[in-house]
XYZ file of C-alpha atoms in Angstrom:
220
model
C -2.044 0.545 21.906
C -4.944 3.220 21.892
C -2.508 5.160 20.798
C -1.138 3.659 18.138
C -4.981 2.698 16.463
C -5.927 6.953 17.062
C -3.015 6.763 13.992
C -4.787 4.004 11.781
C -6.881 6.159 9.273
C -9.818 3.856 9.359
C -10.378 4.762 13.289
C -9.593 8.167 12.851
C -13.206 9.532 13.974
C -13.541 6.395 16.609
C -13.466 7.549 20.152
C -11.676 5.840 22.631
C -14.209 3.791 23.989
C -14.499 2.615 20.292
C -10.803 1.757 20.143
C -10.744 -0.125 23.000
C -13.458 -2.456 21.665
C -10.989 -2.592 18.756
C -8.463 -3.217 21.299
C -10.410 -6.036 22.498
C -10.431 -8.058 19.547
C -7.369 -7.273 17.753
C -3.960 -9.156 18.429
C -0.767 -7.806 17.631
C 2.202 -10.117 15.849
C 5.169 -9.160 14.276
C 6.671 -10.618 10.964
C 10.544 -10.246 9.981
C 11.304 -9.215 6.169
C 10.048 -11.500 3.342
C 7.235 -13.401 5.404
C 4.222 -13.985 3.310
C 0.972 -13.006 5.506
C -1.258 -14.843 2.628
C -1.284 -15.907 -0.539
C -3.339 -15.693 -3.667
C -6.599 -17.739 -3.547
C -5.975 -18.358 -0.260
C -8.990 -18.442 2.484
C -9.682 -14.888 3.875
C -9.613 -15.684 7.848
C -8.456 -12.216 8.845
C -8.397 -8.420 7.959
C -5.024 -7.090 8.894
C -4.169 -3.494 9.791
C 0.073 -2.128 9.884
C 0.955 -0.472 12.615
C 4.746 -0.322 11.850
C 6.999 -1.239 8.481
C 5.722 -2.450 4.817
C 3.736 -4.512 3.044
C 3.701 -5.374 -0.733
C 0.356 -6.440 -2.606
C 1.067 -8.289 -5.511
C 0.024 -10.797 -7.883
C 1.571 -14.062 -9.795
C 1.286 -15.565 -13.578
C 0.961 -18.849 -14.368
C 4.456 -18.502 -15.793
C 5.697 -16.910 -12.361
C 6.148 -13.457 -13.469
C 5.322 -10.849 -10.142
C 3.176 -8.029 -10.404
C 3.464 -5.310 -7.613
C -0.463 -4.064 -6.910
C -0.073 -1.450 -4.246
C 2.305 -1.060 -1.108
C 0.817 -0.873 2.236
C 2.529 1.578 4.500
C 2.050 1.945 8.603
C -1.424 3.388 9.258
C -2.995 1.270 6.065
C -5.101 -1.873 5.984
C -5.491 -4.651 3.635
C -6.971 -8.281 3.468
C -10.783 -6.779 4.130
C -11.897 -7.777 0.030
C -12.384 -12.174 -0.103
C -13.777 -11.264 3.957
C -16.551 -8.844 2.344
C -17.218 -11.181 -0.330
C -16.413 -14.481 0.516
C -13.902 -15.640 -2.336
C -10.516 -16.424 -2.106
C -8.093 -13.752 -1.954
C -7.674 -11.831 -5.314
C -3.653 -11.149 -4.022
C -0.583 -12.348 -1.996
C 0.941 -10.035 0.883
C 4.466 -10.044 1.653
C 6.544 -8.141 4.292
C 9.128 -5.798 2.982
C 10.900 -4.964 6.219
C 10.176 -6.297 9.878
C 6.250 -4.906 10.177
C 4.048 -5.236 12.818
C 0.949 -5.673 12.490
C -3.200 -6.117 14.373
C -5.049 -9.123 13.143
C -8.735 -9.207 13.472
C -10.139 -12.900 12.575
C -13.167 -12.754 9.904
C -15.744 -13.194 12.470
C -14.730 -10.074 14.828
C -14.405 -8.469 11.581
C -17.913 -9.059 10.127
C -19.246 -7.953 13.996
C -17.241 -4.858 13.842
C -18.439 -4.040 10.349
C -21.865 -4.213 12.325
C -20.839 -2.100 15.065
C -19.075 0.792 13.537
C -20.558 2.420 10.482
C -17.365 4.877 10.393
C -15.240 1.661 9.939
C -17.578 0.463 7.337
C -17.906 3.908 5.925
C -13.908 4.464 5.508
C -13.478 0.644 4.314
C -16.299 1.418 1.427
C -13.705 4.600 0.362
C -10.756 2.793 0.400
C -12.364 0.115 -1.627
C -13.292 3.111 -4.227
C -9.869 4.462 -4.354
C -8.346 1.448 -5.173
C -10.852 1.337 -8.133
C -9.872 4.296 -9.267
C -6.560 3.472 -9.197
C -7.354 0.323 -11.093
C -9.342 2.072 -13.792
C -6.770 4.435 -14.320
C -3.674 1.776 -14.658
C -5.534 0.058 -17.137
C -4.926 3.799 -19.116
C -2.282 4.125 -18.683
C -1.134 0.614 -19.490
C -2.866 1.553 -23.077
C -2.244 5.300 -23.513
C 0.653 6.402 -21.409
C 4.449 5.953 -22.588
C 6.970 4.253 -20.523
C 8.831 7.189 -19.497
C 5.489 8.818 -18.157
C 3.980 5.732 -16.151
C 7.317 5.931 -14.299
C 7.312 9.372 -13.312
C 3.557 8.822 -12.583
C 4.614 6.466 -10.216
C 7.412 7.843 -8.232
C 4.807 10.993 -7.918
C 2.162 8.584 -6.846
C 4.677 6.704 -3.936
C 5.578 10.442 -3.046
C 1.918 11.694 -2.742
C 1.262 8.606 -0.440
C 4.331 7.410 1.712
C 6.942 10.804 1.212
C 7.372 13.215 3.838
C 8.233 16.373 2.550
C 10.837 19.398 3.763
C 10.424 22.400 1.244
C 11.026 21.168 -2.128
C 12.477 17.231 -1.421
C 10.066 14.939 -0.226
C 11.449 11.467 0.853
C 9.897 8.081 0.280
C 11.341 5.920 2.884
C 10.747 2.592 1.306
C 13.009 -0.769 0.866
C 11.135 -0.972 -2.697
C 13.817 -2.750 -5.673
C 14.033 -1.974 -9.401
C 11.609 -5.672 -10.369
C 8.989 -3.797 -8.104
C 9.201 -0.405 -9.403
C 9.254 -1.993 -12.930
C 6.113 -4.129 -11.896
C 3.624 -0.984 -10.639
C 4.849 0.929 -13.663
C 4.096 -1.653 -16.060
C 7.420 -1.548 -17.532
C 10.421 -3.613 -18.863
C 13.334 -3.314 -16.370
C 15.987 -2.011 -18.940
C 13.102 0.556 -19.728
C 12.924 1.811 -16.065
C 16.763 1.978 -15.904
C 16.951 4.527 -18.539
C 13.983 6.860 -16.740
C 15.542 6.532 -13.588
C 19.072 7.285 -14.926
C 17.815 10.147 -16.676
C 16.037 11.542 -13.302
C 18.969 11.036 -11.723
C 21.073 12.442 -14.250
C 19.191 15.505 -13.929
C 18.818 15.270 -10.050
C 15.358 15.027 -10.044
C 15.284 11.611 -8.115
C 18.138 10.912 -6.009
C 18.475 7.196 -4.244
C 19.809 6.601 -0.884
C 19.611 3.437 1.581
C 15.946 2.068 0.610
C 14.905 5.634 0.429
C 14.454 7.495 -2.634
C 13.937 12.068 -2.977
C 12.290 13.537 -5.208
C 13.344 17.025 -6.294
C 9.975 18.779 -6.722
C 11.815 22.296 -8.397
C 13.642 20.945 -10.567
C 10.569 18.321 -11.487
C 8.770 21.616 -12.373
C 11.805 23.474 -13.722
């Protein structure tokens, strides 16, 4: 297990005596595909941290309609926000494949928080990031053309969850059309046609929930 949390980025500068107090207070469980960890407005009772397969963020309308936030890949954690500030949680999380995941309850969180200023200090980045991010959807969402807010996209899943060999890099991820079509902001039909296109011009090639992305002929 030490091993596994010296790969979480928040622990990264944590020594091992630090881990194992992590250790101490974390439990492991493992969901199968499709299990909802929590829902939106739910209580916040625990800050979760994946150690192996998926997670999707995402958000409901009162008329059902899903809305893909962010995807949470091994290494990542989530669930920290309604525990800092004491609402309900802003967001639902749902499995994508079987994960596994370490559960800290809110309590052992808040003490940790306490304990570990290079905890706090990474959660406070990651909570910045995702501001960012925020602020600069809502730009796009007003500025940016269909065709670019998908490409933006794909690049964006390829910067954070691809592994790369030369000029391909590989996004290993069992992510549909609805959910590209949700982070993108975009009507369905209108992702087809981008993704056709990059396909067309073997750009973006799709495999068994993986997707490569040519980055030579992207440039060329």
């Amino acid at each position: 297990m030490i091993e596994l949390l010296k790969k979480v980025k928040l622990f990264e500068n944590l020594n091992v005596e630090q881990l194992q107090r992590i250790q101490s207070i974390a439990r492991t469980q493992t969901f199968t595909p499709g299990t909802v960890l929590f829902q939106e407005n739910d209580h916040g009772a625990a800050f979760y941290i994946l150690l192996k397969g998926s997670i999707k963020i995402y958000t409901r309308s009162s008329s059902g309609d899903e809305k893909v936030l962010s995807l949470i890949q091994a290494g990542e954690s989530f669930g920290e926000l309604s525990l800092l500030d004491g609402r309900p949680r802003s967001a639902s999380a749902q499995t994508l494949e079987g994960s596994t995941l370490l559960v800290i309850s809110a309590n052992d969180f808040h003490a940790l928080l306490r304990e570990q200023f290079e905890i706090t200090r990474h959660i406070m980045t990651e909570l910045c990031r995702r501001l960012r991010d925020t602020n600069q959807h809502v730009y796009d969402l007003t500025f940016v053309d269909s065709r670019t807010r998908v490409l933006k996209n794909v690049i964006l899943l390829a910067n954070r969850h691809g592994s790369r060999a030369g000029n391909i890099i590989t996004i290993k991820m069992p992510l549909n059309y609805d959910e590209l079509a949700q982070m993108a902001g975009v009507a369905k039909q209108a992702l087809s046609q981008v993704l056709r296109d990059l396909e067309d011009r073997q750009i973006l090639t799709f495999g068994l929930n993986e997707y490569k992305l040519d980055l030579a002929r992207l440039n060329g």
